[in-house]
Coordinates of C-alpha atoms in Angstrom, one line a residue:
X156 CA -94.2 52.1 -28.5
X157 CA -95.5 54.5 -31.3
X158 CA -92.4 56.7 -30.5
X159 CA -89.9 53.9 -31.1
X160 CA -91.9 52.6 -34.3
X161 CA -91.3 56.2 -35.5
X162 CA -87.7 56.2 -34.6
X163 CA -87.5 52.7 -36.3
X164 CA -89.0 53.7 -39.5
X165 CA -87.0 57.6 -39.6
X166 CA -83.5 56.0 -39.1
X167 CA -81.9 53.4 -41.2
X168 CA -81.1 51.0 -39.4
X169 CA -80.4 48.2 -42.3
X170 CA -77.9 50.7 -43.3
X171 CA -76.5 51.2 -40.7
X172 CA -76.2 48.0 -38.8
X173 CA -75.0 46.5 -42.2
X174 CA -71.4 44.8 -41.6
X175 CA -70.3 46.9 -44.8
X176 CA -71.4 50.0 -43.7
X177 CA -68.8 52.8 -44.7
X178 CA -68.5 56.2 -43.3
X179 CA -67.1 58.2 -46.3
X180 CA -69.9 56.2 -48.5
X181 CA -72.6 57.1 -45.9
X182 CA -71.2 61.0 -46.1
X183 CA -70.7 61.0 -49.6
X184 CA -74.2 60.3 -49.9
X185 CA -75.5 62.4 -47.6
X186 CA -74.0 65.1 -49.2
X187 CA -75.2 64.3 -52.9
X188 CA -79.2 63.8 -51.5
X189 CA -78.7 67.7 -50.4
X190 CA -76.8 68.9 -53.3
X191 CA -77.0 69.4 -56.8
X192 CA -73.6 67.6 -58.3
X193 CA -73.3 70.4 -61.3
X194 CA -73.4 73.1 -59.0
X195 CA -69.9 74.7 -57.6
X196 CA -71.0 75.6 -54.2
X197 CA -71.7 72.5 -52.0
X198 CA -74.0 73.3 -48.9
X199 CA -72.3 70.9 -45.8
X200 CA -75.1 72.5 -43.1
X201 CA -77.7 70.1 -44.8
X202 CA -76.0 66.7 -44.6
X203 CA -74.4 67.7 -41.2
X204 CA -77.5 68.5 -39.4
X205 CA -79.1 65.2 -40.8
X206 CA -76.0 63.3 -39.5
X207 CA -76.3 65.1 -35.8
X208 CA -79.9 64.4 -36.3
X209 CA -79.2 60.9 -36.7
X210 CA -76.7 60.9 -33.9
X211 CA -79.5 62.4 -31.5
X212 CA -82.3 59.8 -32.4
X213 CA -79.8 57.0 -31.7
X214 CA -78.7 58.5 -28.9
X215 CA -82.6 59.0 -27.5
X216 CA -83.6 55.4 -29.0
X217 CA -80.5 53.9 -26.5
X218 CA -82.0 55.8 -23.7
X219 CA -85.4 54.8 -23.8
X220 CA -84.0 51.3 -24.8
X221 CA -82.0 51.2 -21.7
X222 CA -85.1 53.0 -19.3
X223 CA -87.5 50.5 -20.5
X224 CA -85.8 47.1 -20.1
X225 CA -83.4 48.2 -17.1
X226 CA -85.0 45.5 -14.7
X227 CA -84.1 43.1 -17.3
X228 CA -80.7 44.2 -18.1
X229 CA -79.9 44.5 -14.5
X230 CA -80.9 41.2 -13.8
X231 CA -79.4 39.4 -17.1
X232 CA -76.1 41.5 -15.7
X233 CA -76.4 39.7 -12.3
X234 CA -76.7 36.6 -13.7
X235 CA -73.6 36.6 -15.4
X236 CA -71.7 37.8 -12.6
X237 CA -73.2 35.4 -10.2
X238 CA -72.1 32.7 -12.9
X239 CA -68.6 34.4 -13.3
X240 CA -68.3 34.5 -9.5
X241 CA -69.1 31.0 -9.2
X242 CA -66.8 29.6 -12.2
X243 CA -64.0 31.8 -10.7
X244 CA -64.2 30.3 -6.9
X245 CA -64.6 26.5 -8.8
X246 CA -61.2 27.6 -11.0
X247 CA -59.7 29.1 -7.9
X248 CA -60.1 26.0 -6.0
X249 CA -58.7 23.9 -9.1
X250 CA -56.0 26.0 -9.1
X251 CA -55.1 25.5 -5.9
X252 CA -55.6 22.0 -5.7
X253 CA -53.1 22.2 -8.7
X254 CA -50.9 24.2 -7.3
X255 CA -50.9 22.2 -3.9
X256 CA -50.1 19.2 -6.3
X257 CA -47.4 20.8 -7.9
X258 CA -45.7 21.4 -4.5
X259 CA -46.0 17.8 -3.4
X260 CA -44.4 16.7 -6.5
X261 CA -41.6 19.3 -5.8
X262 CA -40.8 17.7 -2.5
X263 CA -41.3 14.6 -3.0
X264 CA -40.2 13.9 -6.6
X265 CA -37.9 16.7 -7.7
X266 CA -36.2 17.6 -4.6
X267 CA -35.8 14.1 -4.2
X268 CA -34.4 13.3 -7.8
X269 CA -31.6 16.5 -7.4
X270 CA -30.5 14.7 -4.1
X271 CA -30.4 11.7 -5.7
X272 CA -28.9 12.9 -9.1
X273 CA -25.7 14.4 -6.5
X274 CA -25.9 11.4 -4.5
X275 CA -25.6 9.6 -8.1
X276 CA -22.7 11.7 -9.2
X277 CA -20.3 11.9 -6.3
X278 CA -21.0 7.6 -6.6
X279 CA -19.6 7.8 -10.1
X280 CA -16.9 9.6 -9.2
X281 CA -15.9 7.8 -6.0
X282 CA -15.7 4.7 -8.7
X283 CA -14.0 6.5 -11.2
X284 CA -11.2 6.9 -8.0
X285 CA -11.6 3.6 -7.1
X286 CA -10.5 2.4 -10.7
X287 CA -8.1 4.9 -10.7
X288 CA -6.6 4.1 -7.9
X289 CA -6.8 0.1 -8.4
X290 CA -5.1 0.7 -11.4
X291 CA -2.3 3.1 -9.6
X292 CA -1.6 0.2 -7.1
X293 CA -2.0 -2.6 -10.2
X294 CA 0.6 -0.8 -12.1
X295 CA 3.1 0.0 -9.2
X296 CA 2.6 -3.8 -8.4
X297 CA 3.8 -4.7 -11.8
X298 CA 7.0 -1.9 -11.6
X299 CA 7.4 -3.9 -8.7
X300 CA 7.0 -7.3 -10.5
X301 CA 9.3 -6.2 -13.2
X302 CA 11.9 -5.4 -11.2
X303 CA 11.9 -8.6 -9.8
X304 CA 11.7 -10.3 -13.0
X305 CA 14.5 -8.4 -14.4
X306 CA 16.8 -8.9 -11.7
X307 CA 16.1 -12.6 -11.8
X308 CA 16.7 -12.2 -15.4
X309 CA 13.7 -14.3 -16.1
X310 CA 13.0 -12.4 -19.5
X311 CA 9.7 -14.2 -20.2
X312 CA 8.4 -13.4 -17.1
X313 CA 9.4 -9.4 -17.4
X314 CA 8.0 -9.7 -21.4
X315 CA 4.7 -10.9 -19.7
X316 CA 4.7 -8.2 -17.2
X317 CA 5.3 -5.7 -20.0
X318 CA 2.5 -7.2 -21.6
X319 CA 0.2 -6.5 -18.5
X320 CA 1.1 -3.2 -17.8
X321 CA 0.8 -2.2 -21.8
X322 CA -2.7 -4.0 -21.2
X323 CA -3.1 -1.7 -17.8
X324 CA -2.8 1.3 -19.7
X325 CA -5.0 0.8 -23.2
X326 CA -7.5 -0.6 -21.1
X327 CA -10.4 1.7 -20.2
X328 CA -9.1 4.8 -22.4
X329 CA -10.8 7.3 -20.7
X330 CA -9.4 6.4 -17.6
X331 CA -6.1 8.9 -18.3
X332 CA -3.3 6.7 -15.9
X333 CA -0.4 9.1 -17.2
X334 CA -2.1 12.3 -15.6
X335 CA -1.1 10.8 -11.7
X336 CA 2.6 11.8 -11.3
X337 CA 4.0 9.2 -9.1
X338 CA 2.1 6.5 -12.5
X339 CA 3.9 8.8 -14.9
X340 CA 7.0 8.7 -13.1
X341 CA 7.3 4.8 -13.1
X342 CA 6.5 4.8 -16.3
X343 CA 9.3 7.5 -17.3
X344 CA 12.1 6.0 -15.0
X345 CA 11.1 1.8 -14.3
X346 CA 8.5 0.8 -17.0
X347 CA 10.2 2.0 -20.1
X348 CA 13.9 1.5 -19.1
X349 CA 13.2 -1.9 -18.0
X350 CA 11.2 -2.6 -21.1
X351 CA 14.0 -1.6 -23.5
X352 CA 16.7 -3.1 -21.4
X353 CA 14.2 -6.7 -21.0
X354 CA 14.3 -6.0 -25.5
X355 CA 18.5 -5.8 -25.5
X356 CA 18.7 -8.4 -23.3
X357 CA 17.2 -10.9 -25.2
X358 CA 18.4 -9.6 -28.7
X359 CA 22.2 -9.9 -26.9
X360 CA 21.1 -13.7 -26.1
X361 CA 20.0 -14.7 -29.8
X362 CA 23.3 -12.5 -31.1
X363 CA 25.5 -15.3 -28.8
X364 CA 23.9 -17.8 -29.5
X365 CA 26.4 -21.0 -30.0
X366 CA 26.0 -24.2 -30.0
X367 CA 29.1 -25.4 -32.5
X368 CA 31.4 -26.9 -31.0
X369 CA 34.0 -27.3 -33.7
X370 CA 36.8 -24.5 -32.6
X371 CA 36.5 -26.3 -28.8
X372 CA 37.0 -29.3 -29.9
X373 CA 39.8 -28.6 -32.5
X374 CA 41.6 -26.0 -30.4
X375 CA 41.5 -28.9 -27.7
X376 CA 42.7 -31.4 -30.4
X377 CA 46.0 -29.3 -30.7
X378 CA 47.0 -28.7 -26.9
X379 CA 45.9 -32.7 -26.4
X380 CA 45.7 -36.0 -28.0
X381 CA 43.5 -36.9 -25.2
X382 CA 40.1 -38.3 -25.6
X383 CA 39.0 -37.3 -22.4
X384 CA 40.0 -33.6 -22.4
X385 CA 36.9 -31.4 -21.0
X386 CA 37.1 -29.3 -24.2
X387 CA 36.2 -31.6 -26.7
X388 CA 33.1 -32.6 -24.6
X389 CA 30.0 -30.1 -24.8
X390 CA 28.7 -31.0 -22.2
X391 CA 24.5 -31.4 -22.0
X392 CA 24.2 -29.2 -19.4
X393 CA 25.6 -26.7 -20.9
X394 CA 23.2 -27.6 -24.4
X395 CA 20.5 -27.6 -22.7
X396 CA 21.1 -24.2 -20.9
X397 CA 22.5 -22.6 -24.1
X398 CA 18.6 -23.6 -25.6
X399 CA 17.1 -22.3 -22.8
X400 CA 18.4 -19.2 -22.7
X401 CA 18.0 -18.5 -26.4
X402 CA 13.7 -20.1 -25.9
X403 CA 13.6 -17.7 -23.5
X404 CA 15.3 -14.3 -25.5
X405 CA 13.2 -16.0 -28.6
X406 CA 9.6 -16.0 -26.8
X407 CA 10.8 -12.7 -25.1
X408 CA 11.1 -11.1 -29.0
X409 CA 7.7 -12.6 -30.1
X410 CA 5.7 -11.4 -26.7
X411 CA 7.2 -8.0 -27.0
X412 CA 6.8 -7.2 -30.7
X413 CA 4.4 -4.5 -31.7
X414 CA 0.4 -5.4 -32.4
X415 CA -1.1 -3.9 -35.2
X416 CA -3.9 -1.8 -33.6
X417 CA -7.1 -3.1 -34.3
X418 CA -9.4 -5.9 -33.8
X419 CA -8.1 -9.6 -33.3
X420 CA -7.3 -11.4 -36.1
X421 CA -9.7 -14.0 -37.4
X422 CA -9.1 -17.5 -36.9
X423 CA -8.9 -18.5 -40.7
X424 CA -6.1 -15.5 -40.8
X425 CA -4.0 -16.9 -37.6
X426 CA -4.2 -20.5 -39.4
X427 CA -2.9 -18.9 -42.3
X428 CA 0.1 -17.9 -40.4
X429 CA -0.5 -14.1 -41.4
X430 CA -1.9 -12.5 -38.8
X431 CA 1.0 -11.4 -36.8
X432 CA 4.4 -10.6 -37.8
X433 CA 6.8 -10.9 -34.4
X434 CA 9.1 -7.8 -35.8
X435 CA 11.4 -7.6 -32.8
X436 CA 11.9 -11.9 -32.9
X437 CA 12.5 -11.4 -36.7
X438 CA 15.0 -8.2 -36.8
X439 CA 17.1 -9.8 -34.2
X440 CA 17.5 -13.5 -35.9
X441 CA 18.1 -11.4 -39.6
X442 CA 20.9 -9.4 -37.6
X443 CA 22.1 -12.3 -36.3
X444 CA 22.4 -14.2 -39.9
X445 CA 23.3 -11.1 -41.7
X446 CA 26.2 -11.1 -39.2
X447 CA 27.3 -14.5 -39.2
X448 CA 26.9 -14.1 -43.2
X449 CA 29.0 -10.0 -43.2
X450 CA 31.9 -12.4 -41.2
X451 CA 32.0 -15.3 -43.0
X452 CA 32.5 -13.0 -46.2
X453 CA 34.9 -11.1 -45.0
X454 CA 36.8 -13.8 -43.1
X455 CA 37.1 -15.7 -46.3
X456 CA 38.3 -13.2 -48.3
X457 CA 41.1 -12.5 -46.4
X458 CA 42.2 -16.7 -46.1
X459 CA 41.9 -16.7 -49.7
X460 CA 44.3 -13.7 -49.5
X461 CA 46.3 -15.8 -46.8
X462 CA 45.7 -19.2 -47.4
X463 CA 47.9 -20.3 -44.4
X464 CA 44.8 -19.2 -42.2
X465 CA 42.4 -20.9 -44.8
X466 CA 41.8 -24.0 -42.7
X467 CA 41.0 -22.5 -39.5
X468 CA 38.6 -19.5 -41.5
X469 CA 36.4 -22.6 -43.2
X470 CA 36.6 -24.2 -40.0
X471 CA 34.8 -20.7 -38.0
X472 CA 32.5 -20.4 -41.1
X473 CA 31.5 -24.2 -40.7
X474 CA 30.9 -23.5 -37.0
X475 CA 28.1 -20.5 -38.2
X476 CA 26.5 -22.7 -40.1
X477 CA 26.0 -25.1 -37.4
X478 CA 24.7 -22.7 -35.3
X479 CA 22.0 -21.6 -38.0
X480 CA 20.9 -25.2 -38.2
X481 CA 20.8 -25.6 -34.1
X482 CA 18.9 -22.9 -34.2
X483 CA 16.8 -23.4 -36.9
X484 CA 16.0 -27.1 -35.2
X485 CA 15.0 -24.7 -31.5
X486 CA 12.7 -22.5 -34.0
X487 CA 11.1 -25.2 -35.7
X488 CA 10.4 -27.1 -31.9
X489 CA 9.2 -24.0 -30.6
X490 CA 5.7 -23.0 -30.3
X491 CA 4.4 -19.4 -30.0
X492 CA 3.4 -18.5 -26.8
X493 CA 0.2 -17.0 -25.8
X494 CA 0.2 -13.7 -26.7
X495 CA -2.9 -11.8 -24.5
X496 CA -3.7 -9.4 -27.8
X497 CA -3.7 -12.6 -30.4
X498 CA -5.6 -15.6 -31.0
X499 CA -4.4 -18.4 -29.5
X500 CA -2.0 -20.4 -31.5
X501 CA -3.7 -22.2 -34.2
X502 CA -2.6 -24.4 -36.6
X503 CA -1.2 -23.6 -39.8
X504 CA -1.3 -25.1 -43.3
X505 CA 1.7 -27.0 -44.3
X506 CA 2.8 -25.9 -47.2
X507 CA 5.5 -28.3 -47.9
X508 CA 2.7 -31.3 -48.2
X509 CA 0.7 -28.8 -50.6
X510 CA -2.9 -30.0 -49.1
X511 CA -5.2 -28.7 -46.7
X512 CA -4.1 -30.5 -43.8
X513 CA -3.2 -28.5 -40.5
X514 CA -0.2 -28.4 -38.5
X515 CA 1.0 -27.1 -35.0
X516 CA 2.3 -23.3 -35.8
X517 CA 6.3 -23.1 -35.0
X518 CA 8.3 -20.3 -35.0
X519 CA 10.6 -21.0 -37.8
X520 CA 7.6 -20.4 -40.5
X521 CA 7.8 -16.5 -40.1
X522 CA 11.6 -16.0 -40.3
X523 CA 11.7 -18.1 -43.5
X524 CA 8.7 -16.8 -44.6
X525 CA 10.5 -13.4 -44.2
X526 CA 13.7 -14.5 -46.0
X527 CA 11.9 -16.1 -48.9
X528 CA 13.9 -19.3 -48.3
X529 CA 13.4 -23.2 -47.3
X530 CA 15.8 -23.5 -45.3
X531 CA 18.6 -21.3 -43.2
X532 CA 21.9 -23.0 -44.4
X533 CA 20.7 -22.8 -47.3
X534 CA 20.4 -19.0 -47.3
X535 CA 23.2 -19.3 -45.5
X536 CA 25.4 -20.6 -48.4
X537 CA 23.7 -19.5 -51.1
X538 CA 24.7 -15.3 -49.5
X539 CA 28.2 -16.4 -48.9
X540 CA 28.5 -17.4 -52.6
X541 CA 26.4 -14.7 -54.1
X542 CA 28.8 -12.5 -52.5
X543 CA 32.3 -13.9 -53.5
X544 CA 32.8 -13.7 -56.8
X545 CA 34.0 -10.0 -56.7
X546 CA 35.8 -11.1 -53.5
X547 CA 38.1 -14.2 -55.4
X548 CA 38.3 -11.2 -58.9
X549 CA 39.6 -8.9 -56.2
X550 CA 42.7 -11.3 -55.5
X551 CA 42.9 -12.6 -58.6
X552 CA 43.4 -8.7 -60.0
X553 CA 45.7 -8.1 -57.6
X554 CA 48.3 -10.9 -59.1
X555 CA 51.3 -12.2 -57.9
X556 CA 52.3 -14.8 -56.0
X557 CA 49.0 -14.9 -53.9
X558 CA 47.0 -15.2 -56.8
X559 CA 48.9 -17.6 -58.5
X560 CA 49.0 -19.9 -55.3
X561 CA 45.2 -20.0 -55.5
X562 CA 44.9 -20.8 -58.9
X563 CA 47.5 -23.6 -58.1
X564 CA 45.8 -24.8 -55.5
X565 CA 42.2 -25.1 -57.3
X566 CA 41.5 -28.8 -56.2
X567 CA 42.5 -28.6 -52.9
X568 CA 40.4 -25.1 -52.1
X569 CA 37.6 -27.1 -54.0
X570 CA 38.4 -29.9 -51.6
X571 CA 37.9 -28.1 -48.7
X572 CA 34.8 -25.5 -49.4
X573 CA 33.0 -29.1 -50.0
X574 CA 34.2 -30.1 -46.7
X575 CA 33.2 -26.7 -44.9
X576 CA 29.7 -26.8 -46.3
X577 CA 29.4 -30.2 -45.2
X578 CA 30.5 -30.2 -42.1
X579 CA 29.1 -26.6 -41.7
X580 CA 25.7 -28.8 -42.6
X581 CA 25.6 -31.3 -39.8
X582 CA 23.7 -30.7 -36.5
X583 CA 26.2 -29.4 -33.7
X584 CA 27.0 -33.2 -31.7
X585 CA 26.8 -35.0 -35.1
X586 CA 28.8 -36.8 -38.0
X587 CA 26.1 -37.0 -40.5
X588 CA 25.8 -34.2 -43.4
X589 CA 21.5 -32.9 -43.2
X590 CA 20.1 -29.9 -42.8
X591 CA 16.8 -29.2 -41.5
X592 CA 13.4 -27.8 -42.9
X593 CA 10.6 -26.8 -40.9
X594 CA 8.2 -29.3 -40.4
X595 CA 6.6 -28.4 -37.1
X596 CA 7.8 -28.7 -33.2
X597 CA 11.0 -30.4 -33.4
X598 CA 11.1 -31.2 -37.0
X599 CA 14.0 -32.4 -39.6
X600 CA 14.3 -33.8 -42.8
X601 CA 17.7 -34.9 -44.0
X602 CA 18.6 -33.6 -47.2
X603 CA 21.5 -33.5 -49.5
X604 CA 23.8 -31.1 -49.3
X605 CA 25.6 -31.6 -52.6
X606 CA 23.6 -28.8 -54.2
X607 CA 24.7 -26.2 -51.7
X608 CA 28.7 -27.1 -51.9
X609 CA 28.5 -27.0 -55.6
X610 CA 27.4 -23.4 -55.4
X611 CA 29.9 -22.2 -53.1
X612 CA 32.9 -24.4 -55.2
X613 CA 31.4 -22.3 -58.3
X614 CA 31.3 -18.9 -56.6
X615 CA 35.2 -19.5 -55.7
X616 CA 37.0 -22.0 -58.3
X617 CA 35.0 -20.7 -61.2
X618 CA 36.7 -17.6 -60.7
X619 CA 39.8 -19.3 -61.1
X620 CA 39.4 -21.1 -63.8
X621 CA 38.1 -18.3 -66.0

């Protein structure tokens, strides 16, 4: 005990247990105690002995330190293993409780959920094949269909069928129809030929369409004074035919004009009558009044040219008109039909009456809408005289005895254009001058028709009196 008060008071321990302690300082330090600083030599034996010194004692100190308390050490050191030991078996057997946990939830949840996750996954794509191949057998049904339709030449039926199989293929995009060849094939040799031909068909029926019968009935008139010749009877069989066939091309036209892509309209914009232009219905009846309007020009031109042939040329251009006002009667009785990518037909507002009240949408609105006019014989007339002016200055230029035969006969010609527009005014089957304007299903206001002759007189005897 005095031995280890003795080492405790000769080394320094606050010195060297403090947490700053430095080496070099300690050294440095060292060396200055055994030195003097002014002096050039510097004596290291000194300071080094007192540092091996130093060494020794705490070397000695641990020693008898360590023989001293060995029971004690020995038995703290025990203690702490025992403890280690005994948190190590309870971690070991946590561990494998854990891991044995683990491996239960492998089997039953993991494995389970990557069986079920295949199981999952070939059941998606059996579906996806079932689609697929529903709509395979749905579209070859409706080749099938079309066929049919077309070789019945019911065109609204085919339009419709067109319409389902255009609805077969934008339906479920990512469901890629075009990738199986024998879908792609129909569509390439059946579904678009039939299509196009379905389009030309009923643009051919609304370019033939007649309902005048004023060349029958005077051609008959020439080979017979009888009454009862078949050729000055149109018969109503044949009427009523003629305006089925030309419902049917017309409702063909609307069903299979292009949608703008898109949601469907709103119902304020269908009552409007805006929401859907029919651009197939309304190409075909333009081409068809743009030629009934190129012929008429040309046709007249020539009679005034000829005007031995003028009778029979006013006659053919009173028969067009005729048909424009048959057929703007069937436009104005007929309805749109229900089109699977539109509203259903709504009403529109009549714009004639200038309120807000609603009627039944026709078919005439959008054509006329499209021309900017009232009224088709009145387009009608009012083209054919915008456009023969330079016609009648073109004769007239030309002089001689054709021009001066049609400045002599300036009454008569004004005579007879009044005749040809009304006539060319009257409703195919009737003796009474109208002409109709759209007023719904089956519509017709009669109107005067004084307006429209006095703009064709003008366009063709104010030339000649100028």
């Amino acid at each position: 005990m005095t031995t280890s008060t003795t080492d405790s008071a000769y080394l320094n321990f606050p010195t060297l247990l403090d947490p700053a302690f430095s080496p070099s300082a300690y050294a440095n330090d060292l060396v200055l105690a055994t030195n003097n600083p002014s002096d050039t030599t510097i004596d290291l034996s000194t300071p080094l002995s007192r540092v091996l010194f130093d060494a020794q004692e705490v070397d000695t100190h641990i020693d008898t330190l360590t023989t001293q308390y060995a029971g004690p050490i020995i038995d703290i050191t025990q203690s702490k293993a025992d403890a280690s030991a005994a948190v190590l078996e309870t971690v070991e057997a946590q561990v494998a409780g854990l891991k044995e946990s683990y491996e239960r939830l492998q089997r039953e949840v993991v494995d389970r959920w990557e069986s079920a996750e295949q199981v999952r996954l070939v059941a998606e794509r059996l579906v996806e094949a079932l689609r697929l191949g529903r709509k395979v057998l749905r579209c070859l049904q409706l080749a099938r269909q079309l066929e049919s339709s077309v070789a019945e030449g019911r065109m609204v039926g085919a339009a419709e069928t067109i319409l389902d199989v255009r609805e077969v293929f934008t339906q479920d995009p990512h469901i890629q129809l075009d990738r199986v060849k024998v879908v792609a094939s129909v569509r390439a040799d059946v579904l678009v030929p039939m299509e196009r031909a379905v389009v030309q068909r009923a643009q051919g029926v609304v370019k033939e369409f007649s309902m005048s019968g004023l060349l029958a009935a005077t051609a008959a008139g020439q080979s017979s004074a009888s009454s009862t010749n078949p050729a000055l009877t149109s018969t109503y069989a044949r009427t009523e035919e003629t305006k089925s066939r030309a419902s049917q091309a017309i409702h063909t036209l609307y069903l299979l004009s292009p949608v703008p892509k898109g949601s469907k309209s709103t119902v304020s914009e269908a009552n409007e009558g805006r929401s859907f232009e029919p651009t197939l219905l309304l190409a075909a009846l333009t081409s068809y009044l743009q030629i009934s309007l190129s012929s008429s020009t040309a046709s007249l031109a020539r009679a005034l040219a000829n005007l031995p042939g003028l009778d029979r040329t006013l006659l053919e251009i009173s028969a067009r008109c005729q048909n424009l006002v048959a057929l703007e009667t069937l436009l104005a009785s007929l309805q749109p039909p229900i089109h699977p990518s539109l509203p259903s037909p709504a009403r529109s507002l009549d714009e004639d009456d200038g309120d807000d009240s609603l009627t039944p949408a026709n078919l005439l609105a959008p054509l006329l809408r499209h021309l900017d006019t009232a009224s088709l014989p009145s387009y009608f007339w009012r083209s054919l005289a915008s456009a023969m002016p330079p016609r009648v200055n073109e004769v007239l230029n030309k002089g001689g005895s054709t021009a001066r035969t049609l400045r002599a006969s300036r009454d008569r010609l004004r005579e007879m254009l009044r005749e040809c527009v009304e006539r060319g005014s009257r409703l195919p089957g009737t003796s009474e001058g109208r002409r109709t304007v759209g007023e719904g299903a089956g519509g017709t206001a009669v109107a005067n028709w004084e307006r429209e002759a006095a703009v064709m007189v003008g366009s063709v005897v104010g030339s000649l009196g100028r």
